[in-house]
């Protein structure tokens, strides 16, 4: 799940994310484990560089934790994240990595939205769907519709 060792000081990051998704990282000790006291400072970093709140990153804090919200993930958001909470009683550090195995490019599909065909017995029509090589498209039809029958679908892959 994360490239760093698992443990209570790692962020909880989903196994798979896509560019364009929203991600919230929560920094703070597990409930009931330890009290760091009232927060006096929060420091979020990506690859060692300080993260500031802006239109892409939003940092919010409570009395003993902080959240980093990434509104729409970009490939440039991959890297090592670190959060340090400076409390009255002690400091708490949490980290995790957003890797190329976790943050994938969102699928880009190219397919016409509406096609009309004149149906005649024993005729076939071709539909073209293009997607990155990383993905395998699957044709779906609504169960109540007789428009597209899965048994009539053949797929071919080109580079």
Tab-separated table of N, CA and C in Angstrom:
chain	number	residue	atom	x	y	z
A	1	UNK	N	0.815	-1.188	0.000
A	1	UNK	CA	0.000	0.000	0.000
A	1	UNK	C	0.865	1.260	0.000
A	2	UNK	N	1.853	1.322	0.865
A	2	UNK	CA	2.775	2.445	0.917
A	2	UNK	C	4.187	1.936	0.696
A	3	UNK	N	5.047	2.819	0.210
A	3	UNK	CA	6.418	2.377	-0.013
A	3	UNK	C	7.231	2.383	1.282
A	4	UNK	N	6.773	3.107	2.297
A	4	UNK	CA	7.475	3.108	3.578
A	4	UNK	C	6.906	2.005	4.463
A	5	UNK	N	7.618	1.596	5.517
A	5	UNK	CA	7.135	0.511	6.366
A	5	UNK	C	5.763	0.836	6.955
A	6	UNK	N	4.960	-0.215	7.139
A	6	UNK	CA	3.633	0.008	7.699
A	6	UNK	C	3.723	0.217	9.194
A	7	UNK	N	2.816	0.974	9.723
A	7	UNK	CA	2.797	1.253	11.148
A	7	UNK	C	1.895	2.425	11.433
A	8	UNK	N	1.739	2.762	12.691
A	8	UNK	CA	0.807	3.825	13.042
A	8	UNK	C	1.254	5.207	12.594
A	9	UNK	N	2.500	5.363	12.156
A	9	UNK	CA	2.954	6.677	11.717
A	9	UNK	C	2.871	6.850	10.205
A	10	UNK	N	2.188	5.945	9.503
A	10	UNK	CA	2.016	6.075	8.062
A	10	UNK	C	0.622	6.588	7.743
A	11	UNK	N	0.516	7.353	6.653
A	11	UNK	CA	-0.788	7.802	6.182
A	11	UNK	C	-1.561	6.620	5.634
A	12	UNK	N	-2.856	6.702	5.702
A	12	UNK	CA	-3.714	5.718	5.058
A	12	UNK	C	-3.972	6.214	3.638
A	13	UNK	N	-3.402	5.509	2.656
A	13	UNK	CA	-3.542	5.877	1.248
A	13	UNK	C	-4.173	4.700	0.522
A	14	UNK	N	-5.219	4.938	-0.281
A	14	UNK	CA	-5.831	3.830	-1.028
A	14	UNK	C	-4.811	3.132	-1.926
A	15	UNK	N	-5.094	1.872	-2.266
A	15	UNK	CA	-4.193	1.100	-3.131
A	15	UNK	C	-4.103	1.688	-4.531
A	16	UNK	N	-5.210	2.259	-5.021
A	16	UNK	CA	-5.240	2.812	-6.375
A	16	UNK	C	-5.960	4.149	-6.377
A	17	UNK	N	-5.336	5.135	-6.994
A	17	UNK	CA	-5.927	6.454	-7.206
A	17	UNK	C	-5.708	6.836	-8.657
A	18	UNK	N	-6.546	7.724	-9.165
A	18	UNK	CA	-6.400	8.202	-10.536
A	18	UNK	C	-6.226	9.716	-10.527
A	19	UNK	N	-5.478	10.216	-11.495
A	19	UNK	CA	-5.360	11.659	-11.630
A	19	UNK	C	-6.772	12.224	-11.758
A	20	UNK	N	-6.985	13.356	-11.137
A	20	UNK	CA	-8.315	13.962	-11.123
A	20	UNK	C	-9.103	13.640	-9.868
A	21	UNK	N	-8.729	12.542	-9.159
A	21	UNK	CA	-9.399	12.185	-7.900
A	21	UNK	C	-9.041	13.190	-6.810
A	22	UNK	N	-9.848	13.207	-5.768
A	22	UNK	CA	-9.587	13.994	-4.562
A	22	UNK	C	-8.953	13.059	-3.533
A	23	UNK	N	-7.968	13.553	-2.789
A	23	UNK	CA	-7.307	12.756	-1.755
A	23	UNK	C	-7.215	13.576	-0.476
A	24	UNK	N	-7.556	12.935	0.644
A	24	UNK	CA	-7.418	13.570	1.953
A	24	UNK	C	-6.450	12.733	2.783
A	25	UNK	N	-5.358	13.348	3.227
A	25	UNK	CA	-4.401	12.703	4.131
A	25	UNK	C	-4.630	13.277	5.523
A	26	UNK	N	-4.793	12.397	6.499
A	26	UNK	CA	-4.999	12.831	7.880
A	26	UNK	C	-3.746	12.537	8.688
A	27	UNK	N	-3.280	13.536	9.397
A	27	UNK	CA	-2.065	13.430	10.198
A	27	UNK	C	-2.427	13.587	11.665
A	28	UNK	N	-2.053	12.593	12.451
A	28	UNK	CA	-2.305	12.661	13.885
A	28	UNK	C	-2.219	11.285	14.497
A	29	UNK	N	-1.968	11.224	15.788
A	29	UNK	CA	-1.878	9.918	16.448
A	29	UNK	C	-3.241	9.227	16.446
A	30	UNK	N	-3.260	7.885	16.404
A	30	UNK	CA	-4.528	7.150	16.470
A	30	UNK	C	-5.297	7.528	17.738
A	31	UNK	N	-6.625	7.559	17.611
A	31	UNK	CA	-7.486	7.915	18.748
A	31	UNK	C	-7.116	7.116	19.996
A	32	UNK	N	-6.961	7.800	21.097
A	32	UNK	CA	-6.711	7.151	22.375
A	32	UNK	C	-5.306	6.621	22.582
A	33	UNK	N	-4.390	6.830	21.623
A	33	UNK	CA	-3.049	6.258	21.771
A	33	UNK	C	-2.115	7.155	22.580
A	34	UNK	N	-2.064	8.422	22.223
A	34	UNK	CA	-1.150	9.346	22.894
A	34	UNK	C	-1.691	10.763	22.708
A	35	UNK	N	-1.430	11.609	23.652
A	35	UNK	CA	-1.840	13.007	23.538
A	35	UNK	C	-0.608	13.847	23.239
A	36	UNK	N	-0.691	14.630	22.166
A	36	UNK	CA	0.430	15.506	21.828
A	36	UNK	C	0.212	16.905	22.391
A	37	UNK	N	-0.956	17.119	22.993
A	37	UNK	CA	-1.280	18.438	23.526
A	37	UNK	C	-1.815	19.340	22.425
A	38	UNK	N	-2.108	20.558	22.774
A	38	UNK	CA	-2.629	21.541	21.821
A	38	UNK	C	-1.575	21.826	20.749
A	39	UNK	N	-2.005	21.853	19.485
A	39	UNK	CA	-1.077	22.112	18.376
A	39	UNK	C	-0.630	23.565	18.365
A	40	UNK	N	0.671	23.760	18.184
A	40	UNK	CA	1.181	25.118	18.010
A	40	UNK	C	1.641	25.351	16.573
A	41	UNK	N	1.930	24.251	15.832
A	41	UNK	CA	2.387	24.391	14.443
A	41	UNK	C	2.153	23.087	13.701
A	42	UNK	N	1.858	23.208	12.402
A	42	UNK	CA	1.694	22.055	11.511
A	42	UNK	C	2.577	22.290	10.296
A	43	UNK	N	3.326	21.266	9.893
A	43	UNK	CA	4.227	21.378	8.745
A	43	UNK	C	3.980	20.205	7.804
A	44	UNK	N	3.455	20.483	6.602
A	44	UNK	CA	3.261	19.465	5.565
A	44	UNK	C	4.336	19.651	4.502
A	45	UNK	N	4.904	18.525	4.028
A	45	UNK	CA	5.940	18.592	2.991
A	45	UNK	C	5.716	17.525	1.928
A	46	UNK	N	6.099	17.867	0.711
A	46	UNK	CA	6.115	16.939	-0.420
A	46	UNK	C	7.533	16.938	-0.961
A	47	UNK	N	8.186	15.786	-0.888
A	47	UNK	CA	9.590	15.651	-1.311
A	47	UNK	C	10.478	16.713	-0.658
A	48	UNK	N	10.223	16.972	0.620
A	48	UNK	CA	11.043	17.903	1.385
A	48	UNK	C	10.671	19.365	1.237
A	49	UNK	N	9.761	19.693	0.312
A	49	UNK	CA	9.367	21.087	0.092
A	49	UNK	C	8.073	21.379	0.849
A	50	UNK	N	8.025	22.524	1.513
A	50	UNK	CA	6.852	22.918	2.290
A	50	UNK	C	5.634	23.077	1.388
A	51	UNK	N	4.500	22.536	1.855
A	51	UNK	CA	3.223	22.674	1.145
A	51	UNK	C	2.443	23.799	1.813
A	52	UNK	N	1.968	24.741	1.011
A	52	UNK	CA	1.129	25.833	1.498
A	52	UNK	C	-0.297	25.622	0.989
A	53	UNK	N	-1.290	26.084	1.751
A	53	UNK	CA	-2.674	26.045	1.280
A	53	UNK	C	-2.816	26.943	0.054
A	54	UNK	N	-3.469	26.412	-0.969
A	54	UNK	CA	-3.749	27.168	-2.189
A	54	UNK	C	-4.944	26.509	-2.879
A	55	UNK	N	-5.161	26.780	-4.155
A	55	UNK	CA	-6.318	26.198	-4.851
A	55	UNK	C	-6.162	24.694	-5.071
A	56	UNK	N	-4.954	24.172	-4.978
A	56	UNK	CA	-4.703	22.741	-5.192
A	56	UNK	C	-4.616	21.973	-3.870
A	57	UNK	N	-3.926	22.538	-2.903
A	57	UNK	CA	-3.758	21.926	-1.583
A	57	UNK	C	-4.537	22.741	-0.545
A	58	UNK	N	-5.263	22.039	0.322
A	58	UNK	CA	-5.944	22.712	1.428
A	58	UNK	C	-5.505	22.048	2.726
A	59	UNK	N	-4.998	22.836	3.651
A	59	UNK	CA	-4.556	22.319	4.948
A	59	UNK	C	-5.518	22.836	6.010
A	60	UNK	N	-6.081	21.899	6.765
A	60	UNK	CA	-6.956	22.269	7.881
A	60	UNK	C	-6.479	21.518	9.119
A	61	UNK	N	-6.683	22.129	10.279
A	61	UNK	CA	-6.201	21.520	11.525
A	61	UNK	C	-7.246	21.640	12.617
A	62	UNK	N	-7.223	20.653	13.512
A	62	UNK	CA	-8.036	20.694	14.726
A	62	UNK	C	-7.065	20.840	15.894
A	63	UNK	N	-7.517	20.551	17.095
A	63	UNK	CA	-6.649	20.727	18.259
A	63	UNK	C	-5.494	19.732	18.304
A	64	UNK	N	-5.645	18.541	17.665
A	64	UNK	CA	-4.575	17.535	17.758
A	64	UNK	C	-4.329	16.773	16.459
A	65	UNK	N	-4.853	17.269	15.332
A	65	UNK	CA	-4.612	16.602	14.048
A	65	UNK	C	-4.691	17.624	12.920
A	66	UNK	N	-4.291	17.181	11.730
A	66	UNK	CA	-4.325	18.048	10.559
A	66	UNK	C	-4.705	17.215	9.344
A	67	UNK	N	-5.343	17.856	8.380
A	67	UNK	CA	-5.698	17.190	7.132
A	67	UNK	C	-5.150	17.983	5.959
A	68	UNK	N	-4.587	17.241	5.006
A	68	UNK	CA	-4.160	17.817	3.740
A	68	UNK	C	-5.118	17.290	2.681
A	69	UNK	N	-5.838	18.183	2.022
A	69	UNK	CA	-6.752	17.790	0.955
A	69	UNK	C	-6.159	18.234	-0.369
A	70	UNK	N	-6.021	17.270	-1.284
A	70	UNK	CA	-5.571	17.567	-2.642
A	70	UNK	C	-6.824	17.508	-3.501
A	71	UNK	N	-7.231	18.651	-4.043
A	71	UNK	CA	-8.530	18.749	-4.707
A	71	UNK	C	-8.624	17.878	-5.958
A	72	UNK	N	-7.633	17.918	-6.820
A	72	UNK	CA	-7.614	17.096	-8.033
A	72	UNK	C	-6.181	16.619	-8.237
A	73	UNK	N	-5.968	15.333	-8.017
A	73	UNK	CA	-4.613	14.783	-8.113
A	73	UNK	C	-4.022	14.962	-9.509
A	74	UNK	N	-2.763	15.340	-9.537
A	74	UNK	CA	-1.984	15.462	-10.769
A	74	UNK	C	-0.821	14.481	-10.685
A	75	UNK	N	-0.240	14.132	-11.821
A	75	UNK	CA	0.920	13.237	-11.782
A	75	UNK	C	2.064	13.876	-10.995
A	76	UNK	N	2.128	15.203	-10.963
A	76	UNK	CA	3.181	15.894	-10.200
A	76	UNK	C	2.968	15.792	-8.687
A	77	UNK	N	1.824	15.249	-8.251
A	77	UNK	CA	1.578	15.048	-6.818
A	77	UNK	C	2.216	13.764	-6.300
A	78	UNK	N	2.815	12.962	-7.186
A	78	UNK	CA	3.520	11.762	-6.726
A	78	UNK	C	4.744	12.194	-5.922
A	79	UNK	N	5.048	11.414	-4.888
A	79	UNK	CA	6.231	11.723	-4.094
A	79	UNK	C	6.042	11.329	-2.648
A	80	UNK	N	6.994	11.752	-1.818
A	80	UNK	CA	6.998	11.426	-0.396
A	80	UNK	C	6.363	12.565	0.402
A	81	UNK	N	5.301	12.231	1.121
A	81	UNK	CA	4.594	13.200	1.958
A	81	UNK	C	5.008	13.019	3.411
A	82	UNK	N	5.141	14.151	4.094
A	82	UNK	CA	5.510	14.119	5.509
A	82	UNK	C	4.731	15.226	6.218
A	83	UNK	N	4.242	14.884	7.392
A	83	UNK	CA	3.533	15.855	8.218
A	83	UNK	C	4.166	15.856	9.602
A	84	UNK	N	4.402	17.048	10.134
A	84	UNK	CA	4.885	17.154	11.509
A	84	UNK	C	3.922	18.049	12.284
A	85	UNK	N	3.403	17.489	13.372
A	85	UNK	CA	2.554	18.246	14.285
A	85	UNK	C	3.399	18.632	15.488
A	86	UNK	N	3.482	19.906	15.761
A	86	UNK	CA	4.216	20.388	16.929
A	86	UNK	C	3.173	20.674	18.007
A	87	UNK	N	3.170	19.827	19.039
A	87	UNK	CA	2.203	19.969	20.122
A	87	UNK	C	2.849	20.496	21.387
A	88	UNK	N	2.016	20.866	22.352
A	88	UNK	CA	2.531	21.363	23.637
A	88	UNK	C	3.293	20.281	24.389
A	89	UNK	N	2.865	19.005	24.227
A	89	UNK	CA	3.497	17.916	24.974
A	89	UNK	C	4.582	17.202	24.181
A	90	UNK	N	4.362	16.996	22.891
A	90	UNK	CA	5.361	16.334	22.048
A	90	UNK	C	5.070	16.593	20.586
A	91	UNK	N	6.036	16.238	19.732
A	91	UNK	CA	5.886	16.366	18.283
A	91	UNK	C	5.503	15.010	17.708
A	92	UNK	N	4.717	15.035	16.649
A	92	UNK	CA	4.270	13.803	16.000
A	92	UNK	C	4.573	13.918	14.515
A	93	UNK	N	5.240	12.879	13.965
A	93	UNK	CA	5.598	12.878	12.542
A	93	UNK	C	4.925	11.696	11.866
A	94	UNK	N	4.374	11.956	10.689
A	94	UNK	CA	3.702	10.917	9.908
A	94	UNK	C	4.130	11.078	8.455
A	95	UNK	N	4.228	9.956	7.711
A	95	UNK	CA	4.697	10.023	6.337
A	95	UNK	C	4.037	8.946	5.491
A	96	UNK	N	4.249	9.066	4.189
A	96	UNK	CA	3.757	8.077	3.235
A	96	UNK	C	4.145	8.505	1.834
A	97	UNK	N	4.051	7.578	0.905
A	97	UNK	CA	4.455	7.858	-0.473
A	97	UNK	C	3.295	7.634	-1.425
A	98	UNK	N	3.164	8.545	-2.356
A	98	UNK	CA	2.209	8.421	-3.446
A	98	UNK	C	3.050	8.074	-4.672
A	99	UNK	N	3.048	6.792	-5.041
A	99	UNK	CA	3.945	6.288	-6.082
A	99	UNK	C	3.229	6.142	-7.422
A	100	UNK	N	4.012	5.819	-8.463
A	100	UNK	CA	3.425	5.590	-9.790
A	100	UNK	C	2.553	4.342	-9.795
A	101	UNK	N	2.777	3.412	-8.849
A	101	UNK	CA	1.937	2.216	-8.757
A	101	UNK	C	0.588	2.544	-8.127
A	102	UNK	N	0.527	3.595	-7.323
A	102	UNK	CA	-0.707	3.988	-6.639
A	102	UNK	C	-1.475	5.027	-7.449
A	103	UNK	N	-0.792	6.080	-7.900
A	103	UNK	CA	-1.439	7.165	-8.642
A	103	UNK	C	-1.293	6.907	-10.136
A	104	UNK	N	-2.390	6.468	-10.751
A	104	UNK	CA	-2.401	6.111	-12.171
A	104	UNK	C	-3.043	7.223	-12.991
A	105	UNK	N	-2.686	7.313	-14.281
A	105	UNK	CA	-3.367	8.297	-15.127
A	105	UNK	C	-4.830	7.893	-15.300
A	106	UNK	N	-5.721	8.870	-15.205
A	106	UNK	CA	-7.145	8.581	-15.391
A	106	UNK	C	-7.363	8.073	-16.813
A	107	UNK	N	-8.267	7.101	-16.988
A	107	UNK	CA	-8.517	6.587	-18.331
A	107	UNK	C	-9.086	7.681	-19.234
A	108	UNK	N	-8.580	7.732	-20.446
A	108	UNK	CA	-9.103	8.654	-21.446
A	108	UNK	C	-9.758	7.806	-22.520
A	109	UNK	N	-11.068	7.931	-22.625
A	109	UNK	CA	-11.824	7.161	-23.609
A	109	UNK	C	-12.206	8.058	-24.762
A	110	UNK	N	-12.123	7.530	-25.947
A	110	UNK	CA	-12.583	8.236	-27.127
A	110	UNK	C	-13.592	7.343	-27.826
A	111	UNK	N	-14.844	7.702	-27.710
A	111	UNK	CA	-15.912	6.916	-28.322
A	111	UNK	C	-17.057	7.871	-28.649
A	112	UNK	N	-17.681	7.719	-29.824
A	112	UNK	CA	-18.817	8.592	-30.154
A	112	UNK	C	-19.943	8.403	-29.137
A	113	UNK	N	-20.602	9.490	-28.771
A	113	UNK	CA	-21.671	9.420	-27.784
A	113	UNK	C	-22.959	8.843	-28.354
A	114	UNK	N	-23.248	9.116	-29.622
A	114	UNK	CA	-24.497	8.663	-30.205
A	114	UNK	C	-24.249	8.219	-31.637
A	115	UNK	N	-24.615	7.002	-31.932
A	115	UNK	CA	-24.509	6.472	-33.291
A	115	UNK	C	-25.839	5.844	-33.672
A	116	UNK	N	-26.305	6.134	-34.870
A	116	UNK	CA	-27.529	5.518	-35.378
A	116	UNK	C	-27.172	4.625	-36.554
A	117	UNK	N	-27.702	3.418	-36.557
A	117	UNK	CA	-27.464	2.468	-37.634
A	117	UNK	C	-28.805	2.000	-38.185
A	118	UNK	N	-28.831	1.774	-39.476
A	118	UNK	CA	-29.999	1.152	-40.090
A	118	UNK	C	-29.791	-0.356	-39.972
A	119	UNK	N	-30.645	-1.000	-39.195
A	119	UNK	CA	-30.467	-2.423	-38.914
A	119	UNK	C	-31.111	-3.283	-39.995
A	120	UNK	N	-30.320	-4.167	-40.509
A	120	UNK	CA	-30.810	-5.166	-41.457
A	120	UNK	C	-30.302	-6.514	-40.989
A	121	UNK	N	-31.039	-7.541	-41.310
A	121	UNK	CA	-30.660	-8.885	-40.897
A	121	UNK	C	-29.307	-9.256	-41.487
A	122	UNK	N	-28.479	-9.908	-40.663
A	122	UNK	CA	-27.156	-10.398	-41.066
A	122	UNK	C	-26.186	-9.281	-41.455
A	123	UNK	N	-26.318	-8.117	-40.854
A	123	UNK	CA	-25.343	-7.052	-41.105
A	123	UNK	C	-24.612	-6.744	-39.800
A	124	UNK	N	-23.427	-6.249	-39.934
A	124	UNK	CA	-22.664	-5.840	-38.754
A	124	UNK	C	-22.216	-4.396	-38.932
A	125	UNK	N	-22.058	-3.726	-37.834
A	125	UNK	CA	-21.553	-2.360	-37.820
A	125	UNK	C	-20.370	-2.316	-36.860
A	126	UNK	N	-19.403	-1.512	-37.183
A	126	UNK	CA	-18.212	-1.401	-36.333
A	126	UNK	C	-18.319	-0.183	-35.426
A	127	UNK	N	-17.966	-0.389	-34.176
A	127	UNK	CA	-17.853	0.696	-33.207
A	127	UNK	C	-16.398	0.752	-32.772
A	128	UNK	N	-15.870	1.934	-32.642
A	128	UNK	CA	-14.471	2.087	-32.275
A	128	UNK	C	-14.374	2.797	-30.930
A	129	UNK	N	-13.621	2.203	-30.036
A	129	UNK	CA	-13.367	2.788	-28.720
A	129	UNK	C	-11.854	2.800	-28.534
A	130	UNK	N	-11.304	3.955	-28.222
A	130	UNK	CA	-9.857	4.062	-28.021
A	130	UNK	C	-9.575	4.390	-26.558
A	131	UNK	N	-8.563	3.732	-26.008
A	131	UNK	CA	-8.174	3.947	-24.615
A	131	UNK	C	-6.676	3.658	-24.489
A	132	UNK	N	-6.026	4.226	-23.455
A	132	UNK	CA	-4.598	3.972	-23.270
A	132	UNK	C	-4.341	2.471	-23.102
A	133	UNK	N	-3.124	2.037	-23.450
A	133	UNK	CA	-2.754	0.619	-23.365
A	133	UNK	C	-2.864	0.054	-21.954
A	134	UNK	N	-2.806	0.913	-20.951
A	134	UNK	CA	-2.883	0.481	-19.561
A	134	UNK	C	-4.242	-0.130	-19.224
A	135	UNK	N	-5.286	0.189	-20.018
A	135	UNK	CA	-6.653	-0.221	-19.707
A	135	UNK	C	-7.216	-1.150	-20.774
A	136	UNK	N	-8.201	-1.962	-20.373
A	136	UNK	CA	-8.939	-2.824	-21.295
A	136	UNK	C	-10.402	-2.409	-21.246
A	137	UNK	N	-10.928	-1.866	-22.339
A	137	UNK	CA	-12.329	-1.438	-22.314
A	137	UNK	C	-13.276	-2.631	-22.259
A	138	UNK	N	-14.445	-2.400	-21.698
A	138	UNK	CA	-15.470	-3.430	-21.625
A	138	UNK	C	-16.777	-2.800	-22.091
A	139	UNK	N	-17.398	-3.402	-23.095
A	139	UNK	CA	-18.667	-2.890	-23.596
A	139	UNK	C	-19.779	-3.355	-22.679
A	140	UNK	N	-20.632	-2.434	-22.302
A	140	UNK	CA	-21.753	-2.752	-21.427
A	140	UNK	C	-23.050	-2.301	-22.085
A	141	UNK	N	-24.112	-3.029	-21.816
A	141	UNK	CA	-25.431	-2.602	-22.282
A	141	UNK	C	-26.392	-2.647	-21.113
A	142	UNK	N	-27.419	-1.843	-21.189
A	142	UNK	CA	-28.422	-1.861	-20.131
A	142	UNK	C	-29.242	-3.137	-20.270
A	143	UNK	N	-29.536	-3.840	-19.156
A	143	UNK	CA	-30.276	-5.100	-19.226
A	143	UNK	C	-31.626	-4.966	-19.928
A	144	UNK	N	-32.283	-3.811	-19.805
A	144	UNK	CA	-33.602	-3.638	-20.413
A	144	UNK	C	-33.522	-3.238	-21.882
A	145	UNK	N	-32.317	-3.015	-22.375
A	145	UNK	CA	-32.147	-2.545	-23.745
A	145	UNK	C	-31.706	-3.684	-24.657
A	146	UNK	N	-32.223	-3.693	-25.855
A	146	UNK	CA	-31.796	-4.663	-26.865
A	146	UNK	C	-30.860	-4.011	-27.872
A	147	UNK	N	-30.252	-2.923	-27.468
A	147	UNK	CA	-29.424	-2.162	-28.387
A	147	UNK	C	-28.095	-2.848	-28.665
A	148	UNK	N	-27.433	-3.342	-27.642
A	148	UNK	CA	-26.106	-3.928	-27.804
A	148	UNK	C	-26.052	-5.247	-27.053
A	149	UNK	N	-25.874	-6.324	-27.770
A	149	UNK	CA	-25.819	-7.641	-27.150
A	149	UNK	C	-24.365	-8.045	-26.966
A	150	UNK	N	-23.937	-8.326	-25.723
A	150	UNK	CA	-22.530	-8.668	-25.473
A	150	UNK	C	-22.023	-9.840	-26.311
A	151	UNK	N	-22.893	-10.783	-26.657
A	151	UNK	CA	-22.446	-11.930	-27.451
A	151	UNK	C	-22.057	-11.524	-28.865
A	152	UNK	N	-22.483	-10.348	-29.288
A	152	UNK	CA	-22.185	-9.902	-30.646
A	152	UNK	C	-20.945	-9.019	-30.707
A	153	UNK	N	-20.260	-8.878	-29.592
A	153	UNK	CA	-19.118	-7.970	-29.533
A	153	UNK	C	-17.819	-8.726	-29.749
A	154	UNK	N	-16.996	-8.217	-30.629
A	154	UNK	CA	-15.630	-8.723	-30.782
A	154	UNK	C	-14.690	-7.548	-30.540
A	155	UNK	N	-13.576	-7.839	-29.915
A	155	UNK	CA	-12.627	-6.779	-29.606
A	155	UNK	C	-11.296	-7.065	-30.272
A	156	UNK	N	-10.672	-6.022	-30.746
A	156	UNK	CA	-9.316	-6.156	-31.271
A	156	UNK	C	-8.490	-5.029	-30.675
A	157	UNK	N	-7.228	-5.313	-30.449
A	157	UNK	CA	-6.343	-4.342	-29.816
A	157	UNK	C	-5.268	-3.934	-30.801
A	158	UNK	N	-5.081	-2.616	-30.926
A	158	UNK	CA	-4.001	-2.101	-31.757
A	158	UNK	C	-3.147	-1.181	-30.912
A	159	UNK	N	-1.917	-1.018	-31.303
A	159	UNK	CA	-1.009	-0.151	-30.540
A	159	UNK	C	-1.092	1.265	-31.030
